[in-house]
Tab-separated table of C-alpha atoms and ligand atoms in Angstrom:
chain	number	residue	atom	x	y	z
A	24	UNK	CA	146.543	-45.157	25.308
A	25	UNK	CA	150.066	-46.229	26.409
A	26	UNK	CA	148.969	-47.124	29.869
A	27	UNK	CA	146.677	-49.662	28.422
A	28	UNK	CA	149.804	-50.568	26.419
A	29	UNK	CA	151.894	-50.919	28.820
A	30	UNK	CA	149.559	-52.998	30.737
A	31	UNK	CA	148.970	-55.552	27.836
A	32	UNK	CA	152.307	-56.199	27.650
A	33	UNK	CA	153.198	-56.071	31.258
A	34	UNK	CA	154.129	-59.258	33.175
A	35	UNK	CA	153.167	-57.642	36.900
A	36	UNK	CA	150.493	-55.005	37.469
A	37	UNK	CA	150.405	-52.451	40.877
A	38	UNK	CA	147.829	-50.482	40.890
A	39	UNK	CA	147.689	-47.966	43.903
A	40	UNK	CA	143.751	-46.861	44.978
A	41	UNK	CA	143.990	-42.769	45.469
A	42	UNK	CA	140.663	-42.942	46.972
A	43	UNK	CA	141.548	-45.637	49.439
A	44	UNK	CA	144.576	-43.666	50.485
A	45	UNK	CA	142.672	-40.330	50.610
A	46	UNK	CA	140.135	-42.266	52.548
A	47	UNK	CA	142.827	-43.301	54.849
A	48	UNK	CA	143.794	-39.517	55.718
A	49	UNK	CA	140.362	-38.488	56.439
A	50	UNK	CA	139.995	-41.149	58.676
A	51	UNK	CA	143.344	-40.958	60.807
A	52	UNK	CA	142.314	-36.905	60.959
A	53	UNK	CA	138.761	-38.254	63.049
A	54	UNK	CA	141.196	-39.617	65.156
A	55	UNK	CA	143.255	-36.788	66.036
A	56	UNK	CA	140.734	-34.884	67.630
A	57	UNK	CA	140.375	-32.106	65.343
A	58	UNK	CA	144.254	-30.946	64.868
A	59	UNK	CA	145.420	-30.723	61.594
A	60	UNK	CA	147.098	-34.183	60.095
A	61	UNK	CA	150.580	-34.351	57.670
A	62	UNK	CA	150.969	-37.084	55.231
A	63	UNK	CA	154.368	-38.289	55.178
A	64	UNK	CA	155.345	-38.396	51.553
A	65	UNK	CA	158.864	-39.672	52.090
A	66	UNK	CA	160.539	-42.728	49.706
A	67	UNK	CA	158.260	-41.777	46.902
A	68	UNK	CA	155.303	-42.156	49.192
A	69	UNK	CA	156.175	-45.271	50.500
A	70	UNK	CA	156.784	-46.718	47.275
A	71	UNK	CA	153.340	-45.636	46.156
A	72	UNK	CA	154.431	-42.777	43.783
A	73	UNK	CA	154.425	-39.274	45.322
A	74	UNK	CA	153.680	-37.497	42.786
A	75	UNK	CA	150.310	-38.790	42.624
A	76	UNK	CA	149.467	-38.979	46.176
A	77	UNK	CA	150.367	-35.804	47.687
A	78	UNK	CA	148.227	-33.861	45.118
A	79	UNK	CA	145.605	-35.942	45.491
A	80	UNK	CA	145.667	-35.436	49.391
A	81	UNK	CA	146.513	-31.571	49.077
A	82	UNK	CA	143.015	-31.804	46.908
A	83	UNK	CA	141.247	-33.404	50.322
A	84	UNK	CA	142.914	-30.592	52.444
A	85	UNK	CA	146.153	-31.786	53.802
A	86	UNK	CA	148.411	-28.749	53.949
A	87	UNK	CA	151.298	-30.795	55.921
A	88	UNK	CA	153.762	-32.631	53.803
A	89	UNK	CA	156.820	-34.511	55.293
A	90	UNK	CA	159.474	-36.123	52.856
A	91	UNK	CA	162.910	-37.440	53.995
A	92	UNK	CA	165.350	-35.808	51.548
A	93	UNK	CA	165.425	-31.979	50.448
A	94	UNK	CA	165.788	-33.748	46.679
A	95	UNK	CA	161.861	-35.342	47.627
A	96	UNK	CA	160.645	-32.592	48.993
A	97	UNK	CA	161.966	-30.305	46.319
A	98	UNK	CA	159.885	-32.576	43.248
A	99	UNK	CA	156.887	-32.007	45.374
A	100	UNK	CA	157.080	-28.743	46.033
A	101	UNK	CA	155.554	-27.352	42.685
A	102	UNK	CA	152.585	-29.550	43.285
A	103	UNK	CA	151.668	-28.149	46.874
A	104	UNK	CA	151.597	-24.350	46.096
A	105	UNK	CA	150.372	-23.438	49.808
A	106	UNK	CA	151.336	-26.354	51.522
A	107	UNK	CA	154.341	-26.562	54.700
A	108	UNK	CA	156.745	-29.469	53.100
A	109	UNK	CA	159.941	-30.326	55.142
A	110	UNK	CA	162.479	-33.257	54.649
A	111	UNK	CA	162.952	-35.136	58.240
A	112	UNK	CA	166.502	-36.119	57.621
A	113	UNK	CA	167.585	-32.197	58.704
A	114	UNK	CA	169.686	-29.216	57.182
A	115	UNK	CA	172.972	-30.588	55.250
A	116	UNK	CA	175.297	-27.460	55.281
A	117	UNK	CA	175.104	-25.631	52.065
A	118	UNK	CA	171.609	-26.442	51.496
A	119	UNK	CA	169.771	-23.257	53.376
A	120	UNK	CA	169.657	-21.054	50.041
A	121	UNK	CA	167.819	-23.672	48.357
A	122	UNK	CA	165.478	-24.005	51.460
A	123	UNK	CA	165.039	-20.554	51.349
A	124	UNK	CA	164.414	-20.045	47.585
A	125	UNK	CA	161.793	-22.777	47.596
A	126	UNK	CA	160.415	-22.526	50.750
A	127	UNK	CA	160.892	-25.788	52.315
A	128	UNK	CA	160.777	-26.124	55.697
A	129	UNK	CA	163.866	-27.215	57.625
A	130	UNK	CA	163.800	-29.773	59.987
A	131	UNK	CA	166.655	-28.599	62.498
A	132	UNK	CA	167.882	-31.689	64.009
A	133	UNK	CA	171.303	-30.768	66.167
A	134	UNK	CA	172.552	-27.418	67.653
A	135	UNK	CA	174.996	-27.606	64.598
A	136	UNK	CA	171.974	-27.545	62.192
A	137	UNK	CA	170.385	-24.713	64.446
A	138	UNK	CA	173.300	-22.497	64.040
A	139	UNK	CA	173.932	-22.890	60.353
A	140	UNK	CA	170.055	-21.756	59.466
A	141	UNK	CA	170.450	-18.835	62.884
A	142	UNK	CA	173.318	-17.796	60.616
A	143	UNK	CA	171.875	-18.089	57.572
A	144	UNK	CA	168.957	-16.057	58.544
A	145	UNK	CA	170.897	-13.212	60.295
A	146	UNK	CA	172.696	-12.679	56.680
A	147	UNK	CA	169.046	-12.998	55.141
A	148	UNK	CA	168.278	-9.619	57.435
A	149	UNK	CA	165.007	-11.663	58.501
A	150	UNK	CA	163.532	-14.207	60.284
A	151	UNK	CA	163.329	-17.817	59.142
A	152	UNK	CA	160.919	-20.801	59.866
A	153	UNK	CA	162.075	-24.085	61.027
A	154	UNK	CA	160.555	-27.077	62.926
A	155	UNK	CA	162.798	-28.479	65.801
A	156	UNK	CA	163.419	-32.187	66.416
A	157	UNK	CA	163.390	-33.270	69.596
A	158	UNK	CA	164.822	-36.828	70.274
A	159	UNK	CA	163.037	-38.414	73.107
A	160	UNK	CA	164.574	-41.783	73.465
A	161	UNK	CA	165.380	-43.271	69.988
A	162	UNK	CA	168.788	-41.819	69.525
A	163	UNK	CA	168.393	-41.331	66.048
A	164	UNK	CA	167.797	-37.558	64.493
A	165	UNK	CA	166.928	-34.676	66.654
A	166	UNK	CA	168.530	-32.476	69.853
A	167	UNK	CA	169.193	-34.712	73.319
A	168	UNK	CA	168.243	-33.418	76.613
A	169	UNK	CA	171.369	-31.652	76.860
A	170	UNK	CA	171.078	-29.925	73.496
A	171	UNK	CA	167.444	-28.357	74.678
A	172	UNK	CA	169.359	-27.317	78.193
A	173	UNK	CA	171.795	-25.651	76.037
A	174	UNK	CA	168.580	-23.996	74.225
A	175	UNK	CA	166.883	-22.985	77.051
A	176	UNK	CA	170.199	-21.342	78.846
A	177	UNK	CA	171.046	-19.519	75.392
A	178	UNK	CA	167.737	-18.311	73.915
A	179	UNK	CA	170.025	-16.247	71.314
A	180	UNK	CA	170.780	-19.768	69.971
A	181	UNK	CA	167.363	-19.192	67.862
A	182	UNK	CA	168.102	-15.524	66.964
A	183	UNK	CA	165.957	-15.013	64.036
A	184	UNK	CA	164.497	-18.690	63.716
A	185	UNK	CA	160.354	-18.987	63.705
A	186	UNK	CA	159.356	-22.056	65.110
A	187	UNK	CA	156.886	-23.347	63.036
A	188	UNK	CA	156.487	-26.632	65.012
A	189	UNK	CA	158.571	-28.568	67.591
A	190	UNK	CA	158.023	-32.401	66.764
A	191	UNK	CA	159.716	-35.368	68.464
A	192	UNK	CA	159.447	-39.601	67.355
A	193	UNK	CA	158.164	-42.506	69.122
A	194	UNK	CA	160.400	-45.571	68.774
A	195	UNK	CA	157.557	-48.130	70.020
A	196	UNK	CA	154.355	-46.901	68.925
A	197	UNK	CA	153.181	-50.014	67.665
A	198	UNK	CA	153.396	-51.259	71.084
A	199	UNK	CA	150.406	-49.868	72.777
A	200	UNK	CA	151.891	-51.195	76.299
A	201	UNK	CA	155.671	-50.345	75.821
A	202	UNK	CA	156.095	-47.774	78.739
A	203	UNK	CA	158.358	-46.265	76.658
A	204	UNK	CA	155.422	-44.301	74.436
A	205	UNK	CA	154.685	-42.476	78.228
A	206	UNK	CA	158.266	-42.096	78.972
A	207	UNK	CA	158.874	-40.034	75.303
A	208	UNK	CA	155.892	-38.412	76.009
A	209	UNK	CA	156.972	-36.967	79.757
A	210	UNK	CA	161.011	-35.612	78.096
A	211	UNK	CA	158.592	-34.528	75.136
A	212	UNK	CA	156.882	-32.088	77.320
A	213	UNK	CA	159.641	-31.285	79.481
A	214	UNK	CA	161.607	-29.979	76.653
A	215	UNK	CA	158.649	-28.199	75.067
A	216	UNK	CA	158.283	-26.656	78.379
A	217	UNK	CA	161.698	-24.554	78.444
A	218	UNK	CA	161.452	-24.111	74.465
A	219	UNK	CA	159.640	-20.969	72.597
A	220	UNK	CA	156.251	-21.776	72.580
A	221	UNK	CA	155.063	-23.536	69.053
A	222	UNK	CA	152.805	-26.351	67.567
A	223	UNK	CA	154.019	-29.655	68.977
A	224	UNK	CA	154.111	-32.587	66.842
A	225	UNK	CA	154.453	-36.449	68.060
A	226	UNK	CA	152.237	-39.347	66.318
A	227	UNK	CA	153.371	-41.447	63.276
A	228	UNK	CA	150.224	-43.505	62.350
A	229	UNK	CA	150.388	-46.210	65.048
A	230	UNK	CA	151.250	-43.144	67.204
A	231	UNK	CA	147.514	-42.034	66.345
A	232	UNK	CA	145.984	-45.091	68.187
A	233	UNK	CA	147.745	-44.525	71.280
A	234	UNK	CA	145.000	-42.166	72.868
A	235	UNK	CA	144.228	-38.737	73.355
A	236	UNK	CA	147.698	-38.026	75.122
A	237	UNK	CA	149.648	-38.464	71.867
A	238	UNK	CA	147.618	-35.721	70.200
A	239	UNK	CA	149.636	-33.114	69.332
A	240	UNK	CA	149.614	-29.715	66.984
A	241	UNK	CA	150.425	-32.027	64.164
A	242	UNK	CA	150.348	-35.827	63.507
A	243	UNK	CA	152.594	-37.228	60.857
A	244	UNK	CA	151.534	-40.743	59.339
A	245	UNK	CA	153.111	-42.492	56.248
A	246	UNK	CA	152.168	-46.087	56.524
A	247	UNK	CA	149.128	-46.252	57.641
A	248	UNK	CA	148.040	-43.824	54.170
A	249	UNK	CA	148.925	-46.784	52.478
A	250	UNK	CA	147.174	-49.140	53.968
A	251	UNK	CA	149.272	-51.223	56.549
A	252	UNK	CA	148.250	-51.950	60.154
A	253	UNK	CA	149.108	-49.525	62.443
A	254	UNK	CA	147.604	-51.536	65.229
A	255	UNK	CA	149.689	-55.265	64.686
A	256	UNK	CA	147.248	-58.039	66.419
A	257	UNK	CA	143.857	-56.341	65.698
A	258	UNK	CA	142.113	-55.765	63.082
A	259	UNK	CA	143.267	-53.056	60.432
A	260	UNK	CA	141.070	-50.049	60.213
A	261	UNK	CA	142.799	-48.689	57.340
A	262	UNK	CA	141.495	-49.381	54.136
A	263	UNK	CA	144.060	-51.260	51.462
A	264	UNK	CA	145.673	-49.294	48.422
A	265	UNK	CA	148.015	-51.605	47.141
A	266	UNK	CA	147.379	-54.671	44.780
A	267	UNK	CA	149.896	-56.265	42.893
A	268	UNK	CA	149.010	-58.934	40.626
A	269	UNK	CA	151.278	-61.255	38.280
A	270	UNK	CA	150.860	-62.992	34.572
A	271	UNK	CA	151.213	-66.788	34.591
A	272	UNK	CA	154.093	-67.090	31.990
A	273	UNK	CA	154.104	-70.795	31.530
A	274	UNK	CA	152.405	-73.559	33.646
A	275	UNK	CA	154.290	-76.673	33.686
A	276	UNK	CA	153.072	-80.366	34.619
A	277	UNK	CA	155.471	-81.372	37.166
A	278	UNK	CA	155.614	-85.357	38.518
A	279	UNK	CA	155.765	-86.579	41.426
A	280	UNK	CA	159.871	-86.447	42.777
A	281	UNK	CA	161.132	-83.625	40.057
A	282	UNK	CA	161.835	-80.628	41.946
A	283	UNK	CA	161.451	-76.731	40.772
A	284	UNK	CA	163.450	-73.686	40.738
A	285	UNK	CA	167.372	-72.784	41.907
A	286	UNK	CA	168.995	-75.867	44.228
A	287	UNK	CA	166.044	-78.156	44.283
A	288	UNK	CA	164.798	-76.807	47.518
A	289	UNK	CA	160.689	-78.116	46.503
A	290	UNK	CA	160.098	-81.177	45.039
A	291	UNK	CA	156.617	-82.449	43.620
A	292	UNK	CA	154.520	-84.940	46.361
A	293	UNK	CA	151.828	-85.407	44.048
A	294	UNK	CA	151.310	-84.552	40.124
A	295	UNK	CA	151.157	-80.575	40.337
A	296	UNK	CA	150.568	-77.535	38.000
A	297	UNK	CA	153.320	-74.831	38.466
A	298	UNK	CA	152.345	-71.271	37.190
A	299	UNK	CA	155.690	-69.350	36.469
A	300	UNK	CA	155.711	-65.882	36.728
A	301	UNK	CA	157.477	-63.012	35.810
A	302	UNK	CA	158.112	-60.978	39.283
A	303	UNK	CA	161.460	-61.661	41.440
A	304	UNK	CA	163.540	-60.731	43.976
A	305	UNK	CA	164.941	-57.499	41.584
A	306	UNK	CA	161.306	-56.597	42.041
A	307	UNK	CA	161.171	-56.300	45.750
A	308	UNK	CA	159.699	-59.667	45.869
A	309	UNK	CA	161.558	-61.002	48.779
A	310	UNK	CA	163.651	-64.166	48.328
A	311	UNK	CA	163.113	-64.404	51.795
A	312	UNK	CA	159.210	-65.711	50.735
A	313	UNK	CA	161.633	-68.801	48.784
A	314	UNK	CA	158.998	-71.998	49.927
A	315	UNK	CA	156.868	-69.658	52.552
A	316	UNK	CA	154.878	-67.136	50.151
A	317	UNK	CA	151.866	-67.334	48.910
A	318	UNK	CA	149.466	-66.205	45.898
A	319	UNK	CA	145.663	-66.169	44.914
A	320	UNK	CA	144.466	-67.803	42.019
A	321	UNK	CA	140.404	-68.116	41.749
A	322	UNK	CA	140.193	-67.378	45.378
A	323	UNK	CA	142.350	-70.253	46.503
A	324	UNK	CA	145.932	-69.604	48.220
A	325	UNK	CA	148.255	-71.390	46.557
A	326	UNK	CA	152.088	-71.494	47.664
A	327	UNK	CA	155.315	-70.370	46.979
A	328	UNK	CA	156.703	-73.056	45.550
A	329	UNK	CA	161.158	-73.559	45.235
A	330	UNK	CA	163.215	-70.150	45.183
A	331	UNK	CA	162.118	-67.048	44.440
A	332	UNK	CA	164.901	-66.136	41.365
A	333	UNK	CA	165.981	-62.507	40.373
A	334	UNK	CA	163.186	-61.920	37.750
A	335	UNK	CA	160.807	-65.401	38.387
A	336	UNK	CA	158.935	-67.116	40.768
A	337	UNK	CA	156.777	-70.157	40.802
A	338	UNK	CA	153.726	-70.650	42.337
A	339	UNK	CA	151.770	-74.726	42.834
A	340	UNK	CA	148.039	-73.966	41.325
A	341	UNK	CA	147.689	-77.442	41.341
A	342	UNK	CA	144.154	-76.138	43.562
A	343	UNK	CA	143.489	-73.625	40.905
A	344	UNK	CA	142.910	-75.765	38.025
A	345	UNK	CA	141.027	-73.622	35.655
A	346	UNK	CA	144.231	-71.266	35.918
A	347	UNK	CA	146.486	-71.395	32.558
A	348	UNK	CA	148.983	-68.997	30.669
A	349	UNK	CA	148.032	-65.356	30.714
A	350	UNK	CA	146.047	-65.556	34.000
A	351	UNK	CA	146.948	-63.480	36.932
A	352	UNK	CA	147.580	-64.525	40.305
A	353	UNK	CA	147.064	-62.004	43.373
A	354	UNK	CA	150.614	-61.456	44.995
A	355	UNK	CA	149.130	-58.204	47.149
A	356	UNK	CA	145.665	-57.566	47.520
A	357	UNK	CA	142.122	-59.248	48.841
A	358	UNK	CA	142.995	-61.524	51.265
A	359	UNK	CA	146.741	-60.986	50.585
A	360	UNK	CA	147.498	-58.014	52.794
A	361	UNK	CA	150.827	-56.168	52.551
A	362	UNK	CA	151.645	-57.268	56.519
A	363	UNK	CA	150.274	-60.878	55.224
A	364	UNK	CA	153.181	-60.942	53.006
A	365	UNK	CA	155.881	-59.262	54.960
A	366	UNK	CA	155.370	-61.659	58.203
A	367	UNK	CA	156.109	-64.503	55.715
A	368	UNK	CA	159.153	-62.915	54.631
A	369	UNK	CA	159.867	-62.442	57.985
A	370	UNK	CA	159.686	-58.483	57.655
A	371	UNK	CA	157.841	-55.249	58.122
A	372	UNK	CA	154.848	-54.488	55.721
A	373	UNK	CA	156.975	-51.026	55.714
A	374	UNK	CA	159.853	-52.721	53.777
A	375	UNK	CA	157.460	-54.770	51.262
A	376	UNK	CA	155.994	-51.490	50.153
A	377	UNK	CA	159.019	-49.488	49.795
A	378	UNK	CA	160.857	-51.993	47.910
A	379	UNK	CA	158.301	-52.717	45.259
A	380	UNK	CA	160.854	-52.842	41.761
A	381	UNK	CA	160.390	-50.240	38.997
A	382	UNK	CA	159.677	-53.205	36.200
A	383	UNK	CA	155.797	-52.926	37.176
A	384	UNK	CA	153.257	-51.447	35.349
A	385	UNK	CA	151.824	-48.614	37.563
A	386	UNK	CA	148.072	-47.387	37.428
A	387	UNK	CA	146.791	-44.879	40.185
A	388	UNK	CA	142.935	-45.046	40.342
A	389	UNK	CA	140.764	-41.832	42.047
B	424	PLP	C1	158.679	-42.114	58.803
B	424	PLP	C2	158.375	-41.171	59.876
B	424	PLP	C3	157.041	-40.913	60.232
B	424	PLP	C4	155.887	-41.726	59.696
B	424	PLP	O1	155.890	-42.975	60.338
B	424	PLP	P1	154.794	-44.102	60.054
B	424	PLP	O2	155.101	-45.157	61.038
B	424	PLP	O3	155.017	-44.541	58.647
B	424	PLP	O4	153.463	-43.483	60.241
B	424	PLP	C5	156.798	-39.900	61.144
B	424	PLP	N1	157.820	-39.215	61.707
B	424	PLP	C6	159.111	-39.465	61.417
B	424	PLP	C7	160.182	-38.686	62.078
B	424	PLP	C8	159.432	-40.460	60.508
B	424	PLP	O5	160.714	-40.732	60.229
């Protein structure tokens, strides 16, 4: 078989756990109170491969697919026959015959936007769906306050558009106490409350844990599918899906004083073992883990030793003596979480995951 191939040879293995992810769904849709629950698809899944997880959730029920780009959304959409799929970044002029010849969803996200699909539908002869953005307070996509005035003074604005969903984003979800999560909440509903009535739409994944009030006609959470921690500083109720694990290349015997890797920055205190392998920063490995990362090698942790290097990186398994060529260490995995590694690198477990290179040997299991 040429996956087994593939993994013989391969110097870094992810393996992504369908079941774990589909697991994942049906528990964030417990916590939204019955309502349906999207999967947000977008950067190939969060890195995770797209292809394989939205089918695989579309199996378990979810008929609410969110990408970011039409060019996403458009690979999907021959794998979700009956399924709503719309790109979040909005309507790019020119674009609304190939919405309407595929039957993506448009995600109308300024009163430009709004006219170009109202226009586009008139010269259809028929009326079009659409789901409006709302922007509540991160300034990013969707209509401001004065935009949904302008809506609610000119109803003829949405001549011919069916609003499939109004939706809106909270900036600080992950922040159960931020104030702000209330304040979105309140412009949320007083711009729903001049709009067309239609399905309202607010919670990413940490979103989900905010309480009953951030229920809504449609959740939408990406990371937490995959596994990371939608509620930072407790426990994770999400079960993993990602494990990444590395060959040992080469182990070297390194004395005491001899340093390893680009500039010298480690240098041996005591007689060590140091297990090369072949994962770097062109993998999404983060130099940024250079002397703070960390590994697992027959259950032990063992560090990050000297830079990590575009296509290497060197571990000290001095602890983990029975390790040797050919052996694996754990980069991502059981007690190696995906937030574990991003708050050594001093980022987002959102960034890890997206990043992770295209040199590894994928294998979906479920
Ligand atoms: C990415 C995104 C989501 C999903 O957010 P998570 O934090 O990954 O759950 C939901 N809505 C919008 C508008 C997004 O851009």
């Amino acid at each position: 078989m040429a996956v087994m191939t593939e993994i013989r040879a391969a110097g870094a293995v992810l393996e992504i756990d369908l079941a774990a992810i589909g697991a994942n769904w049906r528990l964030l849709s417990s916590h939204h109170g019955g309502a349906p629950v999207a999967a947000v698809v977008k950067a190939d899944a969060y890195g995770t491969g797209a292809a394989h997880v939205a089918p695989y959730l579309y199996g378990l029920g979810c008929r609410h697919f969110f990408t970011a780009t039409l060019d996403e959304a458009l690979a999907l959409q021959p794998l979700l026959p009956e399924a709503l799929l719309a790109p979040l970044n909005g309507l790019s002029p020119g674009s609304e015959p190939v919405y309407a010849g595929s039957g993506i969803v448009p995600v109308l996200c300024s009163l430009h936007e709004i006219a170009l699909w109202r226009d586009f539908a008139r010269s259809r002869g028929h009326t079009m769906g659409a789901i409006l953005h709302i922007d509540t307070g991160i300034n990013r996509r969707g209509l401001s306050a004065a935009d949904v005035r302008a809506l609610a003074e000119s109803p003829g604005l949405l001549d011919g558009i069916a609003l499939r969903f109004t939706m809106t984003h909270l900036a600080s979800a992950e922040e159960a106490d931020n104030p702000e999560n209330a304040a979105q909440l309140a412009r949320y509903s007083a711009a729903v409350d001049v709009l067309p009535p239609a399905p309202t739409s607010i919670a990413n994944s940490s979103g989900l844990f905010l309480g009953a009030d951030f229920h809504s006609g449609l959740a939408r959470p990406g990371a937490a599918l995959y596994g990371l921690n939608p509620t930072p500083g407790q426990p994770n109720p999400l079960r993993p899906a990602v494990t990444l694990r590395a060959r040992v290349l080469q182990v070297r015997e390194v004395a005491p004083g001899e340093a390893a890797g680009y500039n010298a920055t480690w240098r041996a205190q005591r007689p060590s073992r140091i297990a090369v392998v072949g994962v770097g920063y062109a993998d999404g490995y983060p130099r940024a883990l250079s002397n703070r990362g960390h590994a697992s090698a027959e259950g032990v942790s063992v560090p990050l030793v000297g830079r990590v290097s575009m296509d290497l990186t060197m571990f000290d398994i001095t602890d983990a003596p029975q390790t040797g060529q050919g052996d694996w260490l754990g980069l991502i995995g059981p007690g190696r979480s995906l937030d574990d590694v991003a708050s050594e690198a001093g980022t987002i477990g959102y960034e890890i995951l997206t990043r992770l290179g295209r040199r590894y040997a994928r294998v979906w299991h479920g």
